[in-house]
mmCIF file of C-alpha atoms in Angstrom:
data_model
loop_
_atom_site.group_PDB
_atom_site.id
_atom_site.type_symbol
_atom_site.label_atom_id
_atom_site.label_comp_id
_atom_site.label_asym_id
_atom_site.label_seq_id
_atom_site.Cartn_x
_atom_site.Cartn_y
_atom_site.Cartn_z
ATOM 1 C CA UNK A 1 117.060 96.835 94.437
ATOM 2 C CA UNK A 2 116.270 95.678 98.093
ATOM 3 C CA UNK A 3 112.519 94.497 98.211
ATOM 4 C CA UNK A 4 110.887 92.217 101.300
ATOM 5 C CA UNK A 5 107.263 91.225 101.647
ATOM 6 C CA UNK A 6 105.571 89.845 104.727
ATOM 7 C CA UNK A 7 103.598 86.979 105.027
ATOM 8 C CA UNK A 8 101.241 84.971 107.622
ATOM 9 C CA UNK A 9 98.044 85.115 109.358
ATOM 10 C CA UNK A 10 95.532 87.890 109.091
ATOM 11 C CA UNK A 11 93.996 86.663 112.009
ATOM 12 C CA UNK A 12 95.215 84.749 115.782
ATOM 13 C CA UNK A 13 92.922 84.246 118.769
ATOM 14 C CA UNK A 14 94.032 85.573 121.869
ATOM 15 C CA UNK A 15 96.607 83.602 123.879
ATOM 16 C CA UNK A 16 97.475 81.927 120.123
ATOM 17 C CA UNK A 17 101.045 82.091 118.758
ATOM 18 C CA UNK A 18 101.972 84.359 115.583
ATOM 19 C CA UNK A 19 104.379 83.463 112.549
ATOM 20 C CA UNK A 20 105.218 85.914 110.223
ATOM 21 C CA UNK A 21 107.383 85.299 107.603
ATOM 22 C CA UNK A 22 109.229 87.975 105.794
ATOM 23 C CA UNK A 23 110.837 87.234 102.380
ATOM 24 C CA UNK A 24 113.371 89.401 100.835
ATOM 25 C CA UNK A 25 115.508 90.141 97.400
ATOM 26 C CA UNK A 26 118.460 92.257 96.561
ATOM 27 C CA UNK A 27 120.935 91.270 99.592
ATOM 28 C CA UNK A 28 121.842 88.249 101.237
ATOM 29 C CA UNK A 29 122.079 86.647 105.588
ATOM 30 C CA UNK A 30 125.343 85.414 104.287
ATOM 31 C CA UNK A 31 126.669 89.397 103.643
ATOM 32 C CA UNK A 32 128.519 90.515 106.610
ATOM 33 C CA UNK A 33 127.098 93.160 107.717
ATOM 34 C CA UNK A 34 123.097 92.460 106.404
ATOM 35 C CA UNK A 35 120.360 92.815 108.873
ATOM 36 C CA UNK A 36 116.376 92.298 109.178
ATOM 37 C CA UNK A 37 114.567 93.803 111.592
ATOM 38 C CA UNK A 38 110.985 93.730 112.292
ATOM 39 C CA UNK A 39 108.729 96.886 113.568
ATOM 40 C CA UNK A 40 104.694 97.013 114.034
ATOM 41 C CA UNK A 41 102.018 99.529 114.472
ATOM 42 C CA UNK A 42 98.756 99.609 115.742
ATOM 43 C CA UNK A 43 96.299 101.138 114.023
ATOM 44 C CA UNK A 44 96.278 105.411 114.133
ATOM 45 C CA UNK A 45 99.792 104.319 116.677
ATOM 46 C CA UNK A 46 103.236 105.169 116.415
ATOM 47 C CA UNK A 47 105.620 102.414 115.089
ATOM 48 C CA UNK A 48 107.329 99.859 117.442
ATOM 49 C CA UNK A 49 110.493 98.400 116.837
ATOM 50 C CA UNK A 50 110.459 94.321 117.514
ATOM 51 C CA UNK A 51 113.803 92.861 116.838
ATOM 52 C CA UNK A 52 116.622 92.520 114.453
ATOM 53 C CA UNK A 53 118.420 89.568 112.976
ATOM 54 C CA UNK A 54 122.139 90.121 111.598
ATOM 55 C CA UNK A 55 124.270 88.054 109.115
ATOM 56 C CA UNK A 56 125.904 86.408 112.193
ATOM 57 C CA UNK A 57 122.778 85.038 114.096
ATOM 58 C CA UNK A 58 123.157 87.947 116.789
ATOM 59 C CA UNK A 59 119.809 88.573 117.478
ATOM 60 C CA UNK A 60 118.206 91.513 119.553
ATOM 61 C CA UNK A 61 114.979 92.204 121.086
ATOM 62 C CA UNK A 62 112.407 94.856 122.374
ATOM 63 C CA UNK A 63 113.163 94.655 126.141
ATOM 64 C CA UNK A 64 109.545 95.033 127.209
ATOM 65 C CA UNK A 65 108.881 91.629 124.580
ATOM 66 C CA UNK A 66 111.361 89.954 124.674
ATOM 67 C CA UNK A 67 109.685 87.611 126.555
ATOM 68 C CA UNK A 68 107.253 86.459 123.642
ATOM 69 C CA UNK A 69 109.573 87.078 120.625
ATOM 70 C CA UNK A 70 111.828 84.926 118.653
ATOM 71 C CA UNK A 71 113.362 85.806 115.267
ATOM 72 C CA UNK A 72 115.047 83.308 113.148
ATOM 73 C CA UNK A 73 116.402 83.525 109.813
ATOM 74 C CA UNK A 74 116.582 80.677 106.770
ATOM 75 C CA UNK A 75 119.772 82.320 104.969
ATOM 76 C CA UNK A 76 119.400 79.697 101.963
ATOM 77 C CA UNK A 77 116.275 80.530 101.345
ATOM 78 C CA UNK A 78 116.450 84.679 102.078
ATOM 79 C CA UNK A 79 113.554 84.052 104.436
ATOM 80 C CA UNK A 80 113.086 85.780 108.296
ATOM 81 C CA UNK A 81 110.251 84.801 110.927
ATOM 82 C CA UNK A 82 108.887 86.430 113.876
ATOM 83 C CA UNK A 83 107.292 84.671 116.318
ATOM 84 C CA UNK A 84 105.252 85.856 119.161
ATOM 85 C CA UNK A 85 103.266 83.737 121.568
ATOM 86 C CA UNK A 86 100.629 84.395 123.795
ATOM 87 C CA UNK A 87 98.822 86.966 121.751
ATOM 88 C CA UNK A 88 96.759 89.742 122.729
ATOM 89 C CA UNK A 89 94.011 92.219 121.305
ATOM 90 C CA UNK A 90 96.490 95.251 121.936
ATOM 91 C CA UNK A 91 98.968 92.728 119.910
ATOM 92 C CA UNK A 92 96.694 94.091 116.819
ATOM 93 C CA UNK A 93 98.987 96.230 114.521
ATOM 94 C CA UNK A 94 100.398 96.127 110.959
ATOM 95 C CA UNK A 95 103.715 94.373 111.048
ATOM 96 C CA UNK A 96 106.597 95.195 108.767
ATOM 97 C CA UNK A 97 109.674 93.541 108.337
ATOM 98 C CA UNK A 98 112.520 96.173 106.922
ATOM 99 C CA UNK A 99 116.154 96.178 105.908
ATOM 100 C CA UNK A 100 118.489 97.875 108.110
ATOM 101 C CA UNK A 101 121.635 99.299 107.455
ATOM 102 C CA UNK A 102 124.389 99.151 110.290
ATOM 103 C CA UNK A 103 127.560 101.195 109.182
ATOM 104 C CA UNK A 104 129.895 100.878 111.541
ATOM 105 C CA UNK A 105 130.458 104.099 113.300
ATOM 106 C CA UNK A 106 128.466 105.840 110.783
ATOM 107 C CA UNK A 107 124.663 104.987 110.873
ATOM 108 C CA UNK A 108 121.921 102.561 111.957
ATOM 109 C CA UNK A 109 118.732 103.231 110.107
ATOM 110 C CA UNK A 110 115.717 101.114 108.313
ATOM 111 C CA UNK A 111 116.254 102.051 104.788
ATOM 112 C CA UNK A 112 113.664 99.655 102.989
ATOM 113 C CA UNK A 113 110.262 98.482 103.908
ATOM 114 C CA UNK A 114 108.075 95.817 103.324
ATOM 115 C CA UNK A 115 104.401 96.821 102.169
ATOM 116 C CA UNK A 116 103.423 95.577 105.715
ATOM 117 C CA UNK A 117 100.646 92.850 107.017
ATOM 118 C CA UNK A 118 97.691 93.505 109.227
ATOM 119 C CA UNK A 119 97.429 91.058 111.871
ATOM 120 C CA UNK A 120 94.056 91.005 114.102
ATOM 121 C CA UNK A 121 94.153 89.772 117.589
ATOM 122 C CA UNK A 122 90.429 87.926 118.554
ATOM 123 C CA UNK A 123 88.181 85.472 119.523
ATOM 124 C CA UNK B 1 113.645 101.544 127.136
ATOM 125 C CA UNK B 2 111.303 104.424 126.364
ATOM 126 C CA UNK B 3 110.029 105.470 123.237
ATOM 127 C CA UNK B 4 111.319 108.833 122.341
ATOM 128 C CA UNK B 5 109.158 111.888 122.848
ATOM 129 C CA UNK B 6 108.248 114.041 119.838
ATOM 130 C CA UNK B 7 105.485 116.751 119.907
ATOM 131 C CA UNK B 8 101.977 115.308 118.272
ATOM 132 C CA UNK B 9 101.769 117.734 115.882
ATOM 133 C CA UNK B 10 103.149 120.660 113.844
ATOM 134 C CA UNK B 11 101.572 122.577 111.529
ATOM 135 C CA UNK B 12 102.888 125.243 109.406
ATOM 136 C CA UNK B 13 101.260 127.285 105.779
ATOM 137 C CA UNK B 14 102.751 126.667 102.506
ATOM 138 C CA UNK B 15 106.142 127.702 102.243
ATOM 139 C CA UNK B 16 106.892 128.207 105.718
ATOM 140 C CA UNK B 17 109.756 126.298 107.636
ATOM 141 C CA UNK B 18 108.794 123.901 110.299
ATOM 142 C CA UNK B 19 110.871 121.920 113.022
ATOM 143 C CA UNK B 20 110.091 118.323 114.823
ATOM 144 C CA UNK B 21 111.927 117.688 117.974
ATOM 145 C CA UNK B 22 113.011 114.275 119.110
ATOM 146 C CA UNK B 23 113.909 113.936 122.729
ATOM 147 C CA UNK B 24 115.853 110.667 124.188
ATOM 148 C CA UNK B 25 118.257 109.930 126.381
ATOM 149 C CA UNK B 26 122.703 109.778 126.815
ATOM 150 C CA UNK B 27 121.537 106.089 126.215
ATOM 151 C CA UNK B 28 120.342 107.028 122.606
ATOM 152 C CA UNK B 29 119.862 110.272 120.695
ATOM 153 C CA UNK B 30 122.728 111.740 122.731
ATOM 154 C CA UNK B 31 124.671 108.852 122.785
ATOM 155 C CA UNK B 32 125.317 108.478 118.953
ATOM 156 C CA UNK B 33 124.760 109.817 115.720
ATOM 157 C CA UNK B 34 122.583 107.185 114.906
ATOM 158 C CA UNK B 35 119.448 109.353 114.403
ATOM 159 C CA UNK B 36 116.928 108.829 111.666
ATOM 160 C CA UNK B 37 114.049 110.247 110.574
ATOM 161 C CA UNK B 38 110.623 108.352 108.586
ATOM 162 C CA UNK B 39 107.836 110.075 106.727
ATOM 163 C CA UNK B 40 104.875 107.955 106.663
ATOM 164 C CA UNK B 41 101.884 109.081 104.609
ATOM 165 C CA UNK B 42 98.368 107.808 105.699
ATOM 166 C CA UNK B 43 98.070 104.046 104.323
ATOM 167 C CA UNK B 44 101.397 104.126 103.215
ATOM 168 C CA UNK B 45 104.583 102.370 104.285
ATOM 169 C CA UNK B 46 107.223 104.552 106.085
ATOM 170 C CA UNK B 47 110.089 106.214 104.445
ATOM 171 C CA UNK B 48 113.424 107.084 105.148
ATOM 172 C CA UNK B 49 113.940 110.857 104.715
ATOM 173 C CA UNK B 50 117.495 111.171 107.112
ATOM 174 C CA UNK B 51 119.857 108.849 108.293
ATOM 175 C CA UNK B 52 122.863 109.812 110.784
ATOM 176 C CA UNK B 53 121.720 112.802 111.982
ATOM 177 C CA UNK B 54 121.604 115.000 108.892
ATOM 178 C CA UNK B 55 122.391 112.508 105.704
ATOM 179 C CA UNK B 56 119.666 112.728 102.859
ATOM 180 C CA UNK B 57 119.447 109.444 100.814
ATOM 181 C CA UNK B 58 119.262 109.925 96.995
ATOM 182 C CA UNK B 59 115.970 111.341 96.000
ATOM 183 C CA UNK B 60 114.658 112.942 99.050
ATOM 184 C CA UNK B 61 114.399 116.563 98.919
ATOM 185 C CA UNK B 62 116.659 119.157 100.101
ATOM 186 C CA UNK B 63 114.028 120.784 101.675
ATOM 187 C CA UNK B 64 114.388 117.937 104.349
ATOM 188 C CA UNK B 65 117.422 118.471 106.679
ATOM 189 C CA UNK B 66 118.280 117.293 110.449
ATOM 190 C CA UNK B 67 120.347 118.442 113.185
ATOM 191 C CA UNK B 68 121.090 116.901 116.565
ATOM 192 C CA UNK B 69 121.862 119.063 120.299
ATOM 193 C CA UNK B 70 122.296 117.260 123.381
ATOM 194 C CA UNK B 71 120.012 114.600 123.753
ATOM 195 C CA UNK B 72 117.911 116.218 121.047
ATOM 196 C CA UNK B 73 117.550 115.898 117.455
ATOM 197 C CA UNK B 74 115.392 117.881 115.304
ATOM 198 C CA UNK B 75 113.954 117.772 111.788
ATOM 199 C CA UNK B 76 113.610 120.678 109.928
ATOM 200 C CA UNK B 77 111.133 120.939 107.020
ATOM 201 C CA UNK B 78 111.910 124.253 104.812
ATOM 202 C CA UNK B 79 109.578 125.773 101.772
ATOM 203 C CA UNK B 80 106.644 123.315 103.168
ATOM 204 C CA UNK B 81 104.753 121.926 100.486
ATOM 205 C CA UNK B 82 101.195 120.308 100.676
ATOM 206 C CA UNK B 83 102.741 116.656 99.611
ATOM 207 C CA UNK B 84 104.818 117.010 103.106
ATOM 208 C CA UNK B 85 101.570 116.454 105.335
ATOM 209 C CA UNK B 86 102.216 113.511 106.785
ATOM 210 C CA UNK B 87 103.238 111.494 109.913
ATOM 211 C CA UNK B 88 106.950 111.588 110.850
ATOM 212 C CA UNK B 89 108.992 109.411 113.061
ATOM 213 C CA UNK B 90 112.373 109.661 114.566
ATOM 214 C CA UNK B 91 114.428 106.749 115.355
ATOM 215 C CA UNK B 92 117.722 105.622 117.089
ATOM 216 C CA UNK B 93 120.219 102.883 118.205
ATOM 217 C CA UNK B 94 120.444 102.924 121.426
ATOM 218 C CA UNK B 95 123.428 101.739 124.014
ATOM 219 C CA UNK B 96 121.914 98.162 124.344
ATOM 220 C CA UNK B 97 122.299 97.913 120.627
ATOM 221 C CA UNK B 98 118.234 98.130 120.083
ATOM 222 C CA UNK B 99 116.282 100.611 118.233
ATOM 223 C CA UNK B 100 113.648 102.663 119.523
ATOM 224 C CA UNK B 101 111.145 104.973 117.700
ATOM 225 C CA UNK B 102 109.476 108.239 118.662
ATOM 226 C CA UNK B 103 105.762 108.473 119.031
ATOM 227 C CA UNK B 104 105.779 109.931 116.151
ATOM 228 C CA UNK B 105 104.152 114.154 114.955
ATOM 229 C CA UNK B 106 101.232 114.812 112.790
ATOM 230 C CA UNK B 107 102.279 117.528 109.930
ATOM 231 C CA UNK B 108 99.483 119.511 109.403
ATOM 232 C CA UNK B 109 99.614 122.211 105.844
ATOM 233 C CA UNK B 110 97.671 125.125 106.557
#
């Protein structure tokens, strides 16, 4: 059973950089094939896709933030972190970090979520 | 990239059929057969309800089934029950090997 929870501050200041952390169970970074991937939405918004992080270290970003992300992974300790600088109040949203399944040929799709963390961007 | 365009809402009485579109690009939804769909309930974390166009992971309902024309994908919703009102979302590789979601549709039981 695949289970990942999210972790950080509930709060940033404008202009501050965010952490998240996003610990997970049931798979392994060291699995070919294994990827994280991190989405967010803003309250009553759609969901954004962020980034993803696969077994290999290939790492891919949302082309309009690409700019302000970085995802990293610590595969001995099933850990993966988001970071964002230079926050803003329209950088307020619930961030999850999910497991995504990438069969080659076949499929690409988020198939387990964490419960999610509510970060608020302000002074 | 663009987000993909779905309608805001749908609504449909109790028992009816109902059908989301999801419109990309050749760069995405027409590009692969990577499409997936997400249920979200208010307050509640998404769910996966189809992967790869039309593939139903254990436990979700039969009632749920997708389809995919051109640049085009569509989720149908058959015998709709009160428990399906909820936000959906599609979602796709694309070419560039990122992801992009749809703006997501408000299901509305009559």
């Amino acid at each position: 059973q695949i289970t990942l929870k999210e972790s950080g501050p509930t709060l940033v200041k404008p202009t501050q950089t965010l952490t998240l952390s996003c610990s997970f169970s049931g798979f392994s970074l060291r699995t070919k094939g294994e990827t994280v991937g991190w989405i967010r939405q803003p309250p009553g918004k759609a969901l954004e896709w962020l980034a993803l992080i696969f077994w290999d270290d290939n790492k891919y970003y949302s082309p309009s933030l690409k700019s302000r992300l970085t995802i990293t992974k610590d595969t001995s300790k099933n850990l993966v972190f988001l970071t964002m600088i230079n926050m803003d109040p329209v950088d307020t949203a619930t961030y999850y970090c999910a497991h995504f399944v990438r069969v080659v040929g076949s499929s690409r799709y988020f198939d387990s979520w964490g419960q999610g963390t509510l970060v608020t961007v302000s002074s | 990239q663009s987000a993909l365009t779905q309608p805001a809402s749908v609504s449909g009485s109790p028992g009816q059929t109902i059908t989301i579109s999801c419109t990309g690009t050749s760069s995405d939804v027409g590009g692969y057969n990577y499409v997936s769909w997400y249920q979200q309930h208010p307050g509640k974390v998404p769910k996966l309800m189809i992967s790869g166009v039309n593939k139903r992971p254990s436990g979700v309902s039969n009632r749920f089934s997708g389809s995919k024309s051109g640049n085009t994908a569509s989720l149908t919703i058959s015998g709709l029950q009160a428990e399906d009102e909820a936000d959906y979302y599609c979602g796709s590789h694309t070419s560039a090997d990122t992801y992009v979601f749809g703006g997501g549709t408000k299901v509305t039981v009559l």
